[in-house]
Structure formats: structure tokens, C-alpha cells
């Protein structure tokens, strides 16, 4: 077995992004670019993975903390891609095999291309293998200069002659190298170019002059090796990734009224015969069942929606669960482990936080239900509020099956309303309501006749 070692370059400033955030943490279709790269790299089962960090190193390191087995080296200052690779020398001391070099800002590289790269590199027993592509607009990329005998060298855009600028075969910035003698050779790269930086692509020319084997692997679809250097490129790539996901959904039996305004993250699952209306966002691991209808302007994040559920316009649902055949919205807000039972209804301007609303229960208008456990077939009237916070602690409201909570009621937690109990309209519930009883707290109504006429005379 020949070992694979991965090095990911992510130290650059990303000047063209005009951002305080490290470039590789910018999100393509909802995920940081570098996550794509790390996931693809993992498919090679590498012996080591090293990320070269520099600009905003601490921010980047913190963002990747959850990923096990990553090594970091700091490149400071950043003097080019060859200099970046050199910083990994001591981390890789004594290692042998194939070094696969990836760019943190090239997120769409496929696992298939990566596997082909390693395979071709080994078959040819090459010193280096470069992933290339033919593109319509090669502007900004390093160009692959070829002779009849194969690749001769790579010239950067800024250093290319007008004739070289016409070359449409570009360097992806992704390579396989034989580790044997690699760092020694990289050290011989000079910074004699337009940017006065140490360019890793120069290694190709150096190897070829020494008669070493340098191979190329050309990808069929150039979008795979597109780099992100600006916000415009970020947006273009995001659109392409989203379009791809939407096409996948449609092929799997989901209706998208307007794919151009439907935003579905890569890790989202949607069941067959579900309809997504314009302006829907489904994010971060959300699962939507089949036969659902998700109306315009709905955003669902890290949540699970059961089969045949309707979410009406402009709802926000995060970290929550909705069971089958429920109806949510319009304008409802479910958050922080809200859980809505089967056939339950949550209507206009209702907020559920860390609350279970049982099967068949209804809260149709203007309510705040927080830290509540609500049974099945409960009716929550308009304007009901769980007063769940006493200034120090969050307290639980329990409403048992079949209870009826009249409109404009405040439930001062901790409190329990028993099974089948009624709470009269406008009640401030301070004490538990036993099952089957009626709670009222408002005083008897008095009508003072002629009061209005009297007021007019007095003023
Ligand atoms: C690079 C290649 C170019 C190729 C293109 C493909 C060089 C000199 N040029 O150009 O041939 O066509 O990628 O996308 O390599 N980085 C560091 N430290 C540094 C400089 C850069 O870690 O000192 C990292 C960046 O964070 C980035 C990657 O290396 O992730 C590529 O650097 P970038 O400046 O984007 O190179 P390009 O100009 O795109
Ligand atoms: Ca780049």
C-alpha cells in the first residue's frame, strides 16, 4: 500500500473577496467551501491531512475544530503556493508515498477525479501529476504549455505572453506529487515573476527540465475545478450547485414551482409529490416528507416535516419537528425543539419554542407557547401566552389532553391545566386547574348606564 497524504492550501488572504472572513469559510450553497474539499479528500482515506492556514488562521482553525484528525501548519507571511507547501515539510517529515495537494478555494472537485489523479499518477510512476481542464474563459488561471513530448511548464496569467494567454488548457491548482525529493525541489523555486511570489506550478517546468515524468489528468467538466476568488464567483458557483440539487429533486419526484428561487441545501431530503412554491429555503439537514405543500417564503432549517403536511406562506421553522398531516402558518414561527403532532394546526402569528403541541391540537391565532407540554386535541384560543420566564428560570406549562384555553389567557408557569378542563377567556392562570373544571379569574362585569353621556357633560 502506498500512503496518500493530503495538503490543503488555505492560507491566502483572498483579497478579492473583500472580507473579514477567511475565504474558504465563505459558503457555497450553504456550506463552507473547505467542507466540500475536506469531504472529498476523505474519500482517498489519507494517512494524514494537513491544512495550511495563515490569514485569519485562528478563525479557520476554530471553524474546523469539530473535524477529527486534521493537522494545521501556519504559513506566515504568505509568499505563494510553493512557500505554502514548504511549510508542511516538518509535519510530513519521514513520510513517503503520494502527496495530493488541494486548494481550499476549489470546492467542487469530484471524488472520482481525485481517485483518477492518484491512479494515473501511480500508473505512470510520475514525479508530479497536474489536474487540468479546457475552459472557454481561461482568464486568471495558470496556462498549461505543452510540447509534442507532453507538458512543458505552467505559466501564470500575469506572466503569460499574448500567445500563451490564448491557451485554453488551465491548471486547476490540484496535483499529486511523489513525496520523495519533493520539498528539496520546491525549495529551488524562485520568486521571479509578476507577483514576486513562490509559485508551486513552477515545479512542473523544473521537473521536466530534469527529465522527470510529469503527467496530466484532464477533467471532462471544467466546473469541477473552478476556483472561487470573488463574491461574483461565489454567487455563480452557488447558483450552479443549487441548480444541480434542484434538478436532482425534480428527477426524484418533487415539484418546484420556480426552481430559480428555490434554495435547497445539498444535505436536505424531500419526499415524492411534495410541492415547493417560489422562495422556499430548506437548509442544513432538513427532511421534508412526501405529499407536502410548502408555500412561498418559507424557511425551514435543521427540521423534520412529516408526510402530507402543509406549511403556508412565510413561516420560519428551525430545529423542530412537525408530524404528518399538520397545517402550519401562514406566518408561524417554530423554533428550538418545537414539536407539532399529527393533524395539529398552528396558525397566524403563533410562536412555539421548546413546546410540544399534541396530535390534533390547535393554536390558530396570535399565541406564544414556550416550554409547554400540550396534549392532544387541545384548543388554544387567540392571544394565549405562556408566561414561561420568571426573570431567572424558564418554567414549564402543562396542558393535558382535550383542554380548552380561552382567548387572551396568560398561563403563569409552572402550571398545569388538567385533562378536559376549561379556562375562561381573559383568565390569568396562577394556580393549577384540575381536570374537568372551569377556571375564571376576571371579576364580575359591571355596566354603568349613561356613563358616556355623563363624561361629555363633565368635560
Ligand atoms: C493558482 C495557481 C494557478 C491555477 C489556479 C487554480 C499558483 C501560483 N497559481 O492561482 O496556476 O490556475 O490556482 O485555481 O499556484 N495560498 C496559500 N498561501 C499562499 C498563497 C496561496 O495557502 O501564500 C492558497 C490560497 O488560500 C488558495 C490557494 O492557495 O486556497 C490558491 O491560491 P490563489 O492565490 O487563489 O491562487 P490563484 O491565483 O487562484
Ligand atoms: Ca484561487
Coordinates of C-alpha atoms in Angstrom, one line a residue, residues 2-412:
X2 CA 1.3 3.4 -0.9
X3 CA 0.2 6.1 1.5
X4 CA -1.7 9.2 0.5
X5 CA -1.1 12.5 2.3
X6 CA -3.4 15.4 1.7
X7 CA -2.3 19.0 1.9
X8 CA -5.0 21.7 1.6
X9 CA -3.8 25.3 0.9
X10 CA -6.0 27.8 2.7
X11 CA -3.6 30.5 4.0
X12 CA -4.1 33.1 1.3
X13 CA -5.7 36.4 2.0
X14 CA -8.4 36.1 -0.6
X15 CA -8.0 39.8 -1.3
X16 CA -10.7 39.9 -4.0
X17 CA -13.4 38.6 -1.5
X18 CA -13.1 41.9 0.4
X19 CA -14.0 40.1 3.6
X20 CA -13.1 39.8 7.3
X21 CA -13.9 36.1 7.0
X22 CA -11.2 33.7 5.6
X23 CA -12.1 32.9 2.0
X24 CA -12.5 29.2 2.5
X25 CA -15.2 29.7 5.1
X26 CA -17.4 31.5 2.7
X27 CA -20.4 29.3 1.9
X28 CA -21.2 27.8 -1.4
X29 CA -24.9 26.7 -1.3
X30 CA -25.0 26.9 2.5
X31 CA -21.7 25.0 3.2
X32 CA -18.2 26.5 3.8
X33 CA -16.1 25.8 0.7
X34 CA -13.4 24.0 2.7
X35 CA -16.0 21.4 4.0
X36 CA -16.5 20.3 0.4
X37 CA -12.8 19.9 0.0
X38 CA -12.3 18.0 3.2
X39 CA -15.1 15.6 2.5
X40 CA -13.7 14.9 -1.0
X41 CA -10.2 14.5 0.4
X42 CA -11.5 11.9 2.9
X43 CA -12.6 9.6 0.1
X44 CA -8.9 8.9 -0.5
X45 CA -8.6 7.5 3.0
X46 CA -5.4 9.6 3.5
X47 CA -2.8 8.8 6.1
X48 CA -2.5 12.5 7.0
X49 CA -4.4 15.6 6.2
X50 CA -2.7 19.0 6.7
X51 CA -4.4 22.3 6.3
X52 CA -2.1 25.3 5.6
X53 CA -3.5 28.3 7.4
X54 CA -2.3 31.8 7.6
X55 CA -4.6 34.8 7.1
X56 CA -7.1 34.6 10.0
X57 CA -5.6 31.3 11.0
X58 CA -7.4 31.2 14.4
X59 CA -10.8 31.8 12.9
X60 CA -10.2 29.0 10.4
X61 CA -8.8 26.6 13.0
X62 CA -11.8 27.2 15.3
X63 CA -14.2 26.6 12.5
X64 CA -12.6 23.2 11.7
X65 CA -12.3 22.1 15.4
X66 CA -15.1 19.6 15.1
X67 CA -13.2 17.6 12.4
X68 CA -11.0 14.9 13.8
X69 CA -7.6 14.1 12.5
X70 CA -6.7 17.4 10.9
X71 CA -3.2 18.8 11.2
X72 CA -2.6 22.5 10.8
X73 CA 0.5 24.4 9.8
X74 CA 0.8 28.2 9.8
X75 CA 2.2 30.0 6.8
X76 CA 3.2 33.5 7.9
X77 CA 3.7 35.6 5.8
X78 CA 2.0 34.2 2.8
X79 CA 4.6 34.2 0.0
X80 CA 2.9 32.0 -2.6
X81 CA 1.7 28.5 -3.1
X82 CA 5.2 26.9 -3.3
X83 CA 6.1 28.6 0.0
X84 CA 2.8 27.3 1.4
X85 CA 3.6 23.7 0.6
X86 CA 7.1 24.1 2.1
X87 CA 5.6 25.0 5.5
X88 CA 4.3 21.4 5.7
X89 CA 7.8 19.9 5.4
X90 CA 8.3 19.1 9.1
X91 CA 4.7 17.9 9.5
X92 CA 5.4 15.4 6.8
X93 CA 9.0 14.5 7.7
X94 CA 9.7 10.8 7.3
X95 CA 6.5 10.2 5.3
X96 CA 6.6 8.5 1.9
X97 CA 4.0 7.9 -0.8
X98 CA 1.8 10.3 -2.7
X99 CA 1.1 13.9 -1.6
X100 CA -2.2 15.2 -3.0
X101 CA -2.3 19.0 -3.0
X102 CA -5.7 20.6 -2.9
X103 CA -6.9 24.2 -2.9
X104 CA -9.3 25.3 -0.2
X105 CA -11.0 27.5 -2.7
X106 CA -11.8 24.8 -5.3
X107 CA -14.8 23.1 -3.7
X108 CA -16.5 21.1 -6.5
X109 CA -13.7 18.7 -7.3
X110 CA -15.2 15.2 -7.5
X111 CA -14.1 12.2 -5.6
X112 CA -13.9 10.5 -9.0
X113 CA -11.4 13.0 -10.4
X114 CA -9.3 12.7 -7.2
X115 CA -9.2 8.9 -7.4
X116 CA -8.3 9.1 -11.1
X117 CA -5.5 11.6 -10.3
X118 CA -3.9 9.2 -7.8
X119 CA -4.4 6.2 -10.0
X120 CA -2.8 7.8 -13.1
X121 CA 0.0 9.3 -11.1
X122 CA 0.9 5.8 -9.8
X123 CA 0.5 4.0 -13.1
X124 CA 2.9 6.5 -14.7
X125 CA 5.2 6.4 -11.8
X126 CA 5.2 10.2 -12.2
X127 CA 7.1 12.7 -10.1
X128 CA 4.1 15.1 -10.5
X129 CA 0.6 14.9 -12.0
X130 CA -1.4 18.0 -12.7
X131 CA -5.2 18.2 -12.9
X132 CA -6.1 20.4 -15.9
X133 CA -9.2 21.5 -17.8
X134 CA -10.1 23.1 -21.1
X135 CA -12.2 26.2 -20.4
X136 CA -13.8 28.9 -22.6
X137 CA -12.5 31.7 -20.4
X138 CA -9.1 30.9 -19.0
X139 CA -8.5 34.4 -17.7
X140 CA -6.8 34.4 -14.3
X141 CA -5.7 30.8 -14.4
X142 CA -2.2 29.3 -14.9
X143 CA -1.9 28.0 -18.5
X144 CA -0.6 24.6 -19.4
X145 CA 2.2 25.0 -22.0
X146 CA 2.7 21.8 -24.0
X147 CA 5.3 20.4 -26.4
X148 CA 4.9 17.3 -28.5
X149 CA 6.5 15.4 -25.7
X150 CA 3.9 16.4 -23.2
X151 CA 3.5 19.2 -20.7
X152 CA 6.5 21.6 -20.6
X153 CA 5.6 24.0 -17.9
X154 CA 2.8 26.2 -16.4
X155 CA 2.7 30.0 -16.9
X156 CA 0.6 32.2 -14.6
X157 CA -1.9 34.6 -16.2
X158 CA 0.1 37.7 -15.1
X159 CA 3.3 36.3 -16.6
X160 CA 1.9 34.9 -19.9
X161 CA 2.7 36.2 -23.3
X162 CA -0.2 37.2 -25.5
X163 CA 0.2 33.9 -27.4
X164 CA 0.2 31.9 -24.1
X165 CA -2.9 33.8 -23.0
X166 CA -4.7 32.1 -25.9
X167 CA -4.2 28.7 -24.3
X168 CA -7.4 27.3 -23.1
X169 CA -6.0 24.4 -21.0
X170 CA -5.6 25.6 -17.5
X171 CA -4.0 24.5 -14.2
X172 CA -6.6 23.5 -11.6
X173 CA -4.1 24.0 -8.8
X174 CA -4.6 20.3 -7.8
X175 CA -1.7 18.0 -8.1
X176 CA -0.3 14.6 -7.0
X177 CA 3.4 14.6 -6.1
X178 CA 5.8 11.8 -5.2
X179 CA 7.0 12.8 -1.7
X180 CA 10.4 11.5 -2.5
X181 CA 12.6 14.6 -3.0
X182 CA 9.6 16.9 -3.2
X183 CA 10.5 19.5 -0.6
X184 CA 14.1 19.8 -1.8
X185 CA 12.8 20.5 -5.3
X186 CA 10.2 23.0 -4.1
X187 CA 12.9 24.9 -2.4
X188 CA 14.6 25.5 -5.7
X189 CA 11.6 27.6 -6.9
X190 CA 12.4 31.3 -7.3
X191 CA 10.0 34.2 -6.9
X192 CA 10.9 35.7 -10.3
X193 CA 7.5 36.7 -11.6
X194 CA 5.0 39.5 -11.8
X195 CA 3.8 38.9 -8.2
X196 CA 7.2 38.2 -6.6
X197 CA 5.7 35.1 -5.1
X198 CA 6.9 31.5 -5.0
X199 CA 4.7 29.7 -7.5
X200 CA 4.2 26.0 -7.0
X201 CA 3.3 25.4 -10.7
X202 CA 6.9 26.3 -11.5
X203 CA 7.8 22.9 -10.2
X204 CA 6.4 21.4 -13.4
X205 CA 9.0 23.2 -15.5
X206 CA 11.7 22.3 -13.1
X207 CA 10.8 18.6 -13.1
X208 CA 10.5 18.5 -16.9
X209 CA 14.0 20.1 -17.3
X210 CA 15.4 17.4 -15.1
X211 CA 13.7 14.8 -17.3
X212 CA 11.3 13.6 -14.6
X213 CA 7.9 12.4 -15.6
X214 CA 5.0 14.9 -15.2
X215 CA 1.6 13.7 -16.2
X216 CA -1.7 15.5 -16.6
X217 CA -5.3 14.4 -15.9
X218 CA -7.9 16.4 -17.7
X219 CA -11.3 16.7 -16.3
X220 CA -14.3 16.5 -18.6
X221 CA -16.4 19.0 -16.9
X222 CA -14.4 22.1 -16.1
X223 CA -16.9 23.4 -13.5
X224 CA -15.3 20.8 -11.1
X225 CA -12.1 22.7 -10.8
X226 CA -13.4 26.2 -10.8
X227 CA -11.8 28.3 -8.1
X228 CA -13.6 31.0 -6.1
X229 CA -11.7 34.2 -5.9
X230 CA -14.5 36.8 -5.7
X231 CA -18.1 37.2 -4.4
X232 CA -19.3 37.1 -8.0
X233 CA -17.6 33.7 -8.5
X234 CA -19.1 32.6 -5.2
X235 CA -22.6 33.5 -6.3
X236 CA -22.1 31.9 -9.7
X237 CA -20.9 28.6 -8.1
X238 CA -23.7 28.7 -5.6
X239 CA -26.2 29.1 -8.3
X240 CA -24.8 26.1 -10.2
X241 CA -24.8 23.9 -7.1
X242 CA -28.3 24.9 -6.3
X243 CA -29.5 24.2 -9.9
X244 CA -27.9 20.8 -9.7
X245 CA -29.7 20.0 -6.4
X246 CA -33.0 21.2 -7.7
X247 CA -32.6 19.1 -10.8
X248 CA -32.0 16.1 -8.6
X249 CA -35.1 16.8 -6.5
X250 CA -37.3 17.1 -9.6
X251 CA -35.8 13.9 -11.0
X252 CA -36.8 12.3 -7.7
X253 CA -40.4 13.4 -8.0
X254 CA -40.5 16.8 -6.2
X255 CA -42.4 19.7 -7.9
X256 CA -40.6 23.0 -7.8
X257 CA -42.9 25.8 -9.0
X258 CA -39.9 28.1 -9.6
X259 CA -36.5 26.4 -9.4
X260 CA -34.8 29.7 -9.9
X261 CA -36.0 30.9 -6.4
X262 CA -35.9 27.6 -4.5
X263 CA -32.9 27.2 -2.2
X264 CA -32.3 23.6 -1.0
X265 CA -29.0 22.7 0.7
X266 CA -27.2 19.6 -0.5
X267 CA -27.9 17.5 2.6
X268 CA -31.7 18.2 2.5
X269 CA -34.1 15.3 1.7
X270 CA -37.6 15.9 0.2
X271 CA -40.2 13.2 -0.4
X272 CA -42.0 12.5 -3.7
X273 CA -45.0 14.6 -4.7
X274 CA -44.1 17.4 -2.4
X275 CA -44.6 20.8 -3.9
X276 CA -42.2 23.7 -3.2
X277 CA -43.6 27.1 -4.1
X278 CA -41.4 30.1 -5.0
X279 CA -38.9 31.5 -2.5
X280 CA -38.7 28.4 -0.3
X281 CA -35.4 27.7 1.6
X282 CA -34.7 24.3 3.0
X283 CA -31.5 24.3 5.0
X284 CA -29.0 22.2 7.0
X285 CA -30.2 18.6 7.1
X286 CA -33.9 19.3 6.9
X287 CA -36.1 16.4 5.9
X288 CA -39.5 17.0 4.3
X289 CA -41.8 14.1 3.8
X290 CA -43.8 13.2 0.8
X291 CA -47.1 14.8 -0.4
X292 CA -46.3 18.0 1.5
X293 CA -47.0 21.5 0.2
X294 CA -44.5 24.2 1.2
X295 CA -45.8 27.7 0.3
X296 CA -43.9 30.8 -0.7
X297 CA -41.3 32.4 1.5
X298 CA -41.0 29.6 4.0
X299 CA -37.6 28.9 5.6
X300 CA -37.0 25.5 7.2
X301 CA -33.7 24.8 9.0
X302 CA -32.5 21.6 10.6
X303 CA -36.1 20.3 11.0
X304 CA -38.2 17.3 10.1
X305 CA -41.6 17.7 8.4
X306 CA -43.9 14.7 8.2
X307 CA -45.8 13.4 5.2
X308 CA -48.8 15.4 3.8
X309 CA -48.1 18.4 5.9
X310 CA -48.9 21.9 4.6
X311 CA -46.7 24.9 5.5
X312 CA -48.5 28.1 4.5
X313 CA -46.7 31.2 3.4
X314 CA -43.9 32.9 5.3
X315 CA -43.2 30.5 8.2
X316 CA -39.8 30.1 9.9
X317 CA -39.1 26.6 11.3
X318 CA -35.8 25.8 12.9
X319 CA -34.6 22.8 14.9
X320 CA -38.1 21.5 15.1
X321 CA -40.3 18.5 14.2
X322 CA -43.8 18.6 12.6
X323 CA -45.7 15.3 12.3
X324 CA -47.8 14.1 9.4
X325 CA -50.9 15.9 8.1
X326 CA -50.3 19.1 10.2
X327 CA -51.0 22.6 8.9
X328 CA -48.6 25.3 9.8
X329 CA -48.9 29.1 9.1
X330 CA -49.2 31.4 7.5
X331 CA -46.7 33.5 9.5
X332 CA -45.9 30.9 12.2
X333 CA -42.6 30.6 14.0
X334 CA -41.4 27.2 15.3
X335 CA -38.0 27.1 17.0
X336 CA -35.7 25.4 19.5
X337 CA -37.2 21.9 19.5
X338 CA -40.8 22.8 18.9
X339 CA -42.8 19.7 18.1
X340 CA -46.1 19.6 16.4
X341 CA -48.3 16.5 16.4
X342 CA -50.1 14.8 13.6
X343 CA -53.1 16.7 12.2
X344 CA -52.3 19.6 14.5
X345 CA -52.8 23.2 13.4
X346 CA -50.6 26.2 14.1
X347 CA -51.9 29.4 12.6
X348 CA -51.2 33.1 12.1
X349 CA -48.6 34.8 14.3
X350 CA -48.2 31.8 16.6
X351 CA -44.7 31.1 18.1
X352 CA -43.7 27.8 19.5
X353 CA -40.5 27.4 21.4
X354 CA -39.4 24.2 23.0
X355 CA -43.0 23.2 23.1
X356 CA -44.9 20.0 22.2
X357 CA -48.3 20.6 20.7
X358 CA -50.0 17.2 20.7
X359 CA -51.9 15.4 17.9
X360 CA -54.9 17.2 16.6
X361 CA -54.4 20.2 18.8
X362 CA -54.9 23.7 17.5
X363 CA -53.4 27.1 18.1
X364 CA -54.7 29.2 15.3
X365 CA -54.0 32.9 16.1
X366 CA -51.6 35.1 17.9
X367 CA -50.1 33.0 20.7
X368 CA -46.7 32.4 22.4
X369 CA -46.3 28.9 23.6
X370 CA -42.9 28.4 25.2
X371 CA -41.6 25.5 27.3
X372 CA -45.0 23.9 27.2
X373 CA -46.2 20.3 27.0
X374 CA -49.6 20.3 25.4
X375 CA -51.6 17.1 25.0
X376 CA -53.8 16.1 22.1
X377 CA -56.9 17.7 20.9
X378 CA -56.3 20.8 22.9
X379 CA -57.7 24.2 21.7
X380 CA -55.6 27.2 22.4
X381 CA -57.5 30.4 21.8
X382 CA -56.3 33.6 20.2
X383 CA -53.8 35.6 22.2
X384 CA -52.8 32.9 24.7
X385 CA -49.5 33.4 26.3
X386 CA -47.4 31.0 28.4
X387 CA -45.5 33.2 30.9
X388 CA -42.6 30.8 31.0
X389 CA -39.9 33.1 32.3
X390 CA -39.8 34.4 35.9
X391 CA -36.8 36.6 35.3
X392 CA -34.4 33.8 36.3
X393 CA -35.7 30.5 35.2
X394 CA -37.7 29.0 32.3
X395 CA -40.7 27.1 33.8
X396 CA -43.0 24.5 32.2
X397 CA -46.6 24.8 31.3
X398 CA -48.5 21.5 31.1
X399 CA -51.9 21.4 29.3
X400 CA -53.5 17.9 29.3
X401 CA -55.5 16.3 26.6
X402 CA -58.7 17.9 25.5
X403 CA -58.3 21.1 27.5
X404 CA -59.7 24.3 26.1
X405 CA -57.8 27.5 26.8
X406 CA -59.9 30.6 26.1
X407 CA -58.6 33.6 24.3
X408 CA -56.4 36.2 25.9
X409 CA -55.3 33.9 28.7
X410 CA -52.0 34.0 30.5
X411 CA -50.6 30.8 31.9
X412 CA -48.1 31.6 34.6

